[in-house]
mmCIF file of C-alpha atoms and ligand atoms in Angstrom:
data_model
loop_
_atom_site.group_PDB
_atom_site.id
_atom_site.type_symbol
_atom_site.label_atom_id
_atom_site.label_comp_id
_atom_site.label_asym_id
_atom_site.label_seq_id
_atom_site.Cartn_x
_atom_site.Cartn_y
_atom_site.Cartn_z
ATOM 1 C CA UNK A 365 3.534 -19.519 -8.130
ATOM 2 C CA UNK A 366 0.406 -17.870 -7.209
ATOM 3 C CA UNK A 367 -2.770 -19.775 -6.689
ATOM 4 C CA UNK A 368 -6.302 -18.161 -7.073
ATOM 5 C CA UNK A 369 -9.481 -19.070 -5.796
ATOM 6 C CA UNK A 370 -13.081 -17.758 -6.449
ATOM 7 C CA UNK A 371 -14.717 -16.572 -3.425
ATOM 8 C CA UNK A 372 -18.212 -14.772 -2.711
ATOM 9 C CA UNK A 373 -18.654 -11.599 -1.043
ATOM 10 C CA UNK A 374 -21.528 -9.394 0.073
ATOM 11 C CA UNK A 375 -20.924 -5.680 -0.194
ATOM 12 C CA UNK A 376 -21.590 -3.960 3.119
ATOM 13 C CA UNK A 377 -22.567 -0.627 1.206
ATOM 14 C CA UNK A 378 -25.129 -1.913 -1.235
ATOM 15 C CA UNK A 379 -25.652 -5.453 -0.233
ATOM 16 C CA UNK A 380 -24.708 -6.722 -3.678
ATOM 17 C CA UNK A 381 -23.531 -10.532 -3.840
ATOM 18 C CA UNK A 382 -20.876 -10.895 -6.175
ATOM 19 C CA UNK A 383 -17.789 -13.356 -6.846
ATOM 20 C CA UNK A 384 -13.960 -12.082 -6.821
ATOM 21 C CA UNK A 385 -10.870 -13.849 -7.427
ATOM 22 C CA UNK A 386 -8.479 -14.007 -4.407
ATOM 23 C CA UNK A 387 -5.083 -15.343 -3.444
ATOM 24 C CA UNK A 388 -5.178 -19.004 -2.191
ATOM 25 C CA UNK A 389 -1.354 -19.155 -2.000
ATOM 26 C CA UNK A 390 1.784 -17.327 -3.370
ATOM 27 C CA UNK A 391 5.380 -16.980 -2.912
ATOM 28 C CA UNK A 392 8.493 -14.499 -2.915
ATOM 29 C CA UNK A 393 10.865 -16.422 -5.151
ATOM 30 C CA UNK A 394 10.916 -13.535 -7.556
ATOM 31 C CA UNK A 395 13.022 -11.625 -5.100
ATOM 32 C CA UNK A 396 12.623 -8.489 -3.008
ATOM 33 C CA UNK A 397 13.033 -4.920 -3.952
ATOM 34 C CA UNK A 398 14.479 -2.259 -1.823
ATOM 35 C CA UNK A 399 11.021 -0.734 -1.112
ATOM 36 C CA UNK A 400 9.856 -4.427 0.282
ATOM 37 C CA UNK A 401 7.978 -5.236 -2.590
ATOM 38 C CA UNK A 402 8.199 -8.927 -2.856
ATOM 39 C CA UNK A 403 7.604 -10.700 -6.470
ATOM 40 C CA UNK A 404 5.991 -14.039 -7.000
ATOM 41 C CA UNK A 405 7.110 -16.296 -9.682
ATOM 42 C CA UNK A 406 4.342 -15.933 -12.437
ATOM 43 C CA UNK A 407 1.305 -14.002 -11.700
ATOM 44 C CA UNK A 408 1.662 -11.235 -9.093
ATOM 45 C CA UNK A 409 -0.861 -11.835 -6.409
ATOM 46 C CA UNK A 410 -1.196 -7.872 -5.365
ATOM 47 C CA UNK A 411 -4.259 -7.130 -7.246
ATOM 48 C CA UNK A 412 -6.336 -10.397 -5.945
ATOM 49 C CA UNK A 413 -5.993 -8.950 -2.248
ATOM 50 C CA UNK A 414 -8.336 -6.134 -3.181
ATOM 51 C CA UNK A 415 -12.014 -6.708 -4.160
ATOM 52 C CA UNK A 416 -14.336 -4.041 -5.884
ATOM 53 C CA UNK A 417 -18.284 -4.076 -5.513
ATOM 54 C CA UNK A 418 -19.288 -3.980 -9.044
ATOM 55 C CA UNK A 419 -22.353 -2.181 -8.504
ATOM 56 C CA UNK A 420 -21.179 0.896 -6.060
ATOM 57 C CA UNK A 421 -17.330 0.435 -6.031
ATOM 58 C CA UNK A 422 -16.632 -0.111 -2.240
ATOM 59 C CA UNK A 423 -13.435 -1.665 -2.186
ATOM 60 C CA UNK A 424 -11.386 -3.665 0.516
ATOM 61 C CA UNK A 425 -9.555 -6.534 1.427
ATOM 62 C CA UNK A 426 -11.763 -9.839 2.111
ATOM 63 C CA UNK A 427 -11.949 -8.825 5.784
ATOM 64 C CA UNK A 428 -13.656 -5.557 4.822
ATOM 65 C CA UNK A 429 -16.410 -7.913 3.668
ATOM 66 C CA UNK A 430 -17.017 -9.427 7.049
ATOM 67 C CA UNK A 431 -20.560 -9.518 8.084
ATOM 68 C CA UNK A 432 -19.751 -7.060 11.255
ATOM 69 C CA UNK A 433 -18.427 -4.454 9.116
ATOM 70 C CA UNK A 434 -20.366 -1.412 9.753
ATOM 71 C CA UNK A 435 -21.075 1.434 7.301
ATOM 72 C CA UNK A 436 -21.918 5.081 8.121
ATOM 73 C CA UNK A 437 -24.467 6.746 6.097
ATOM 74 C CA UNK A 438 -21.484 9.296 5.161
ATOM 75 C CA UNK A 439 -19.215 6.779 3.694
ATOM 76 C CA UNK A 440 -22.124 4.977 2.025
ATOM 77 C CA UNK A 441 -22.681 8.269 0.188
ATOM 78 C CA UNK A 442 -18.906 8.984 -0.800
ATOM 79 C CA UNK A 443 -18.580 5.554 -2.297
ATOM 80 C CA UNK A 444 -21.841 5.887 -4.284
ATOM 81 C CA UNK A 445 -20.693 9.359 -5.760
ATOM 82 C CA UNK A 446 -17.013 8.810 -5.925
ATOM 83 C CA UNK A 447 -16.313 5.120 -6.751
ATOM 84 C CA UNK A 448 -19.404 3.832 -8.364
ATOM 85 C CA UNK A 449 -18.610 5.555 -11.852
ATOM 86 C CA UNK A 450 -15.083 3.367 -11.718
ATOM 87 C CA UNK A 451 -16.852 0.191 -10.930
ATOM 88 C CA UNK A 452 -19.080 0.533 -13.850
ATOM 89 C CA UNK A 453 -16.387 1.073 -16.377
ATOM 90 C CA UNK A 454 -14.670 -2.464 -15.525
ATOM 91 C CA UNK A 455 -12.549 -4.254 -15.614
ATOM 92 C CA UNK A 456 -10.361 -2.403 -13.073
ATOM 93 C CA UNK A 457 -6.872 -2.323 -12.532
ATOM 94 C CA UNK A 458 -4.924 -3.459 -9.550
ATOM 95 C CA UNK A 459 -3.606 0.406 -8.937
ATOM 96 C CA UNK A 460 -7.367 1.483 -9.188
ATOM 97 C CA UNK A 461 -8.299 -0.973 -6.643
ATOM 98 C CA UNK A 462 -5.921 0.013 -4.196
ATOM 99 C CA UNK A 463 -6.585 3.619 -4.746
ATOM 100 C CA UNK A 464 -9.977 2.883 -4.032
ATOM 101 C CA UNK A 465 -9.379 0.994 -0.865
ATOM 102 C CA UNK A 466 -7.047 3.874 0.266
ATOM 103 C CA UNK A 467 -10.024 6.431 -0.200
ATOM 104 C CA UNK A 468 -12.550 4.076 1.592
ATOM 105 C CA UNK A 469 -9.944 3.661 4.468
ATOM 106 C CA UNK A 470 -9.460 7.256 4.633
ATOM 107 C CA UNK A 471 -13.124 8.240 4.708
ATOM 108 C CA UNK A 472 -13.473 5.354 7.448
ATOM 109 C CA UNK A 473 -10.977 7.426 9.286
ATOM 110 C CA UNK A 474 -8.541 4.859 9.679
ATOM 111 C CA UNK A 475 -4.961 5.526 10.625
ATOM 112 C CA UNK A 476 -2.379 7.326 8.253
ATOM 113 C CA UNK A 477 -0.383 3.921 8.443
ATOM 114 C CA UNK A 478 -2.985 1.810 7.055
ATOM 115 C CA UNK A 479 -3.959 4.198 4.125
ATOM 116 C CA UNK A 480 0.075 4.379 3.435
ATOM 117 C CA UNK A 481 -0.027 0.863 3.070
ATOM 118 C CA UNK A 482 -2.509 0.597 0.424
ATOM 119 C CA UNK A 483 -1.044 3.615 -1.241
ATOM 120 C CA UNK A 484 2.226 1.887 -1.636
ATOM 121 C CA UNK A 485 0.698 -1.003 -2.916
ATOM 122 C CA UNK A 486 -0.820 1.259 -5.639
ATOM 123 C CA UNK A 487 2.501 2.205 -6.763
ATOM 124 C CA UNK A 488 3.343 -1.565 -6.809
ATOM 125 C CA UNK A 489 0.892 -2.148 -9.112
ATOM 126 C CA UNK A 490 1.634 0.674 -11.565
ATOM 127 C CA UNK A 491 5.080 -1.099 -11.716
ATOM 128 C CA UNK A 492 3.552 -4.227 -12.997
ATOM 129 C CA UNK A 493 1.023 -1.923 -15.282
ATOM 130 C CA UNK A 494 3.778 -0.226 -16.924
ATOM 131 C CA UNK A 495 2.744 3.267 -15.920
ATOM 132 C CA UNK A 496 5.521 5.126 -14.599
ATOM 133 C CA UNK A 497 3.905 8.522 -14.125
ATOM 134 C CA UNK A 498 1.160 6.848 -11.881
ATOM 135 C CA UNK A 499 3.776 4.932 -9.980
ATOM 136 C CA UNK A 500 5.590 8.235 -8.988
ATOM 137 C CA UNK A 501 2.247 9.755 -8.177
ATOM 138 C CA UNK A 502 1.158 6.927 -5.781
ATOM 139 C CA UNK A 503 4.813 6.692 -4.446
ATOM 140 C CA UNK A 504 4.571 10.320 -3.438
ATOM 141 C CA UNK A 505 1.064 10.029 -1.666
ATOM 142 C CA UNK A 506 2.273 6.869 0.226
ATOM 143 C CA UNK A 507 5.359 8.887 1.220
ATOM 144 C CA UNK A 508 3.408 11.789 2.543
ATOM 145 C CA UNK A 509 1.046 9.254 4.223
ATOM 146 C CA UNK A 510 3.785 7.416 6.084
ATOM 147 C CA UNK A 511 5.382 10.843 6.932
ATOM 148 C CA UNK A 512 1.849 11.748 8.637
ATOM 149 C CA UNK A 513 1.957 8.429 10.627
ATOM 150 C CA UNK A 514 5.437 9.181 11.680
ATOM 151 C CA UNK A 515 4.299 12.569 12.879
ATOM 152 C CA UNK A 516 1.508 11.463 15.182
ATOM 153 C CA UNK A 517 3.022 10.273 18.438
ATOM 154 C CA UNK A 518 1.416 6.874 18.545
ATOM 155 C CA UNK A 519 0.801 6.516 14.634
ATOM 156 C CA UNK A 520 3.868 4.055 14.550
ATOM 157 C CA UNK A 521 5.003 1.285 16.621
ATOM 158 C CA UNK A 522 8.596 2.336 18.414
ATOM 159 C CA UNK A 523 10.126 -0.915 16.926
ATOM 160 C CA UNK A 524 8.763 0.054 13.211
ATOM 161 C CA UNK A 525 9.952 3.812 13.395
ATOM 162 C CA UNK A 526 13.242 2.927 11.739
ATOM 163 C CA UNK A 527 12.307 0.690 9.343
ATOM 164 C CA UNK A 528 9.463 3.280 7.916
ATOM 165 C CA UNK A 529 11.727 6.178 8.213
ATOM 166 C CA UNK A 530 14.061 4.366 5.713
ATOM 167 C CA UNK A 531 11.012 3.539 3.523
ATOM 168 C CA UNK A 532 9.825 6.948 3.228
ATOM 169 C CA UNK A 533 13.525 7.687 2.160
ATOM 170 C CA UNK A 534 13.476 5.082 -0.394
ATOM 171 C CA UNK A 535 9.928 6.284 -1.573
ATOM 172 C CA UNK A 536 11.555 9.574 -2.370
ATOM 173 C CA UNK A 537 14.815 8.098 -4.100
ATOM 174 C CA UNK A 538 12.380 6.350 -6.264
ATOM 175 C CA UNK A 539 10.366 9.531 -6.870
ATOM 176 C CA UNK A 540 13.585 11.009 -8.173
ATOM 177 C CA UNK A 541 13.909 13.564 -5.048
ATOM 178 C CA UNK A 542 17.323 12.493 -3.842
ATOM 179 C CA UNK A 543 17.765 15.604 -1.714
ATOM 180 C CA UNK A 544 14.522 14.412 0.355
ATOM 181 C CA UNK A 545 15.489 10.939 0.293
ATOM 182 C CA UNK A 546 18.990 11.759 1.791
ATOM 183 C CA UNK A 547 17.494 13.632 4.580
ATOM 184 C CA UNK A 548 15.029 10.400 5.809
ATOM 185 C CA UNK A 549 18.071 8.022 4.992
ATOM 186 C CA UNK A 550 20.001 10.213 7.542
ATOM 187 C CA UNK A 551 17.165 10.253 10.179
ATOM 188 C CA UNK A 552 17.079 6.399 10.458
ATOM 189 C CA UNK A 553 20.002 5.848 12.930
ATOM 190 C CA UNK A 554 18.338 8.037 15.473
ATOM 191 C CA UNK A 555 15.048 5.918 15.327
ATOM 192 C CA UNK A 556 16.989 2.559 15.922
ATOM 193 C CA UNK A 557 15.984 1.403 19.472
ATOM 194 C CA UNK A 558 17.867 -2.187 19.209
ATOM 195 C CA UNK A 559 21.164 -2.121 17.324
ATOM 196 C CA UNK A 560 21.633 -5.642 17.261
ATOM 197 C CA UNK A 561 18.360 -6.460 15.464
ATOM 198 C CA UNK A 562 18.091 -3.272 13.237
ATOM 199 C CA UNK A 563 21.590 -2.929 12.246
ATOM 200 C CA UNK A 564 20.291 -4.291 8.644
ATOM 201 C CA UNK A 565 18.057 -0.795 8.636
ATOM 202 C CA UNK A 566 20.983 1.328 9.125
ATOM 203 C CA UNK A 567 23.020 -0.683 6.340
ATOM 204 C CA UNK A 568 20.126 -0.653 4.193
ATOM 205 C CA UNK A 569 19.692 3.401 4.439
ATOM 206 C CA UNK A 570 23.363 4.004 4.258
ATOM 207 C CA UNK A 571 23.398 1.837 1.154
ATOM 208 C CA UNK A 572 20.427 3.585 -0.652
ATOM 209 C CA UNK A 573 22.004 6.900 0.050
ATOM 210 C CA UNK A 574 25.429 6.104 -1.035
ATOM 211 C CA UNK A 575 25.448 3.603 -3.475
ATOM 212 C CA UNK A 576 21.537 2.723 -4.336
ATOM 213 C CA UNK A 577 20.465 -0.870 -5.277
ATOM 214 C CA UNK A 578 17.101 -1.729 -6.752
ATOM 215 C CA UNK A 579 17.049 -5.155 -4.858
ATOM 216 C CA UNK A 580 17.829 -6.670 -1.668
ATOM 217 C CA UNK A 581 20.245 -9.681 -1.253
HETATM 218 ZN ZN1 LIG B 1130 -21.603 -2.475 -3.443
#
């Protein structure tokens, strides 16, 4: 079960104070998909990890509203121009919040890895929203962002490269591009640095390449 609580936030862009619902506790009893999406029983917590300012549209996690968060004039302007129109036609969906958060992260110049995580969660929200087209759109964008992170020499920790290489393959598989998926699954083995603890990633890559499954376990 997911339990929610109300939190008070102050927007670092426009200083508006507003209440938002956040996750107090959740579980993963609903299982885990082969793209690492975990499901809770009952209400899914994902949309409640992101908060959109109802005035200017600035969006982020609770920590992105901390008092020490600094906002440049360029960021403030982009938020007002590109996100405020969305915020005004509330209520916004979970995927819209993650998309907005990914834009803010990009405008702040945060790492592709971080942007990729947000885009992946936008895709996961689309699954719950029953929007197949948008789900594929965000899976593609997430795959490209993870690829960009893997390309930069310090974009991904060495011990995480195998699992993210697998994930890119799985994203392309779920988009429906089997050839691209296969290429990425085949690269997983070369990224493994500790076969003892990473055997499962190699197994998962082989399984999703040869005989794919929707769920782990
Ligand atoms: Zn605001």
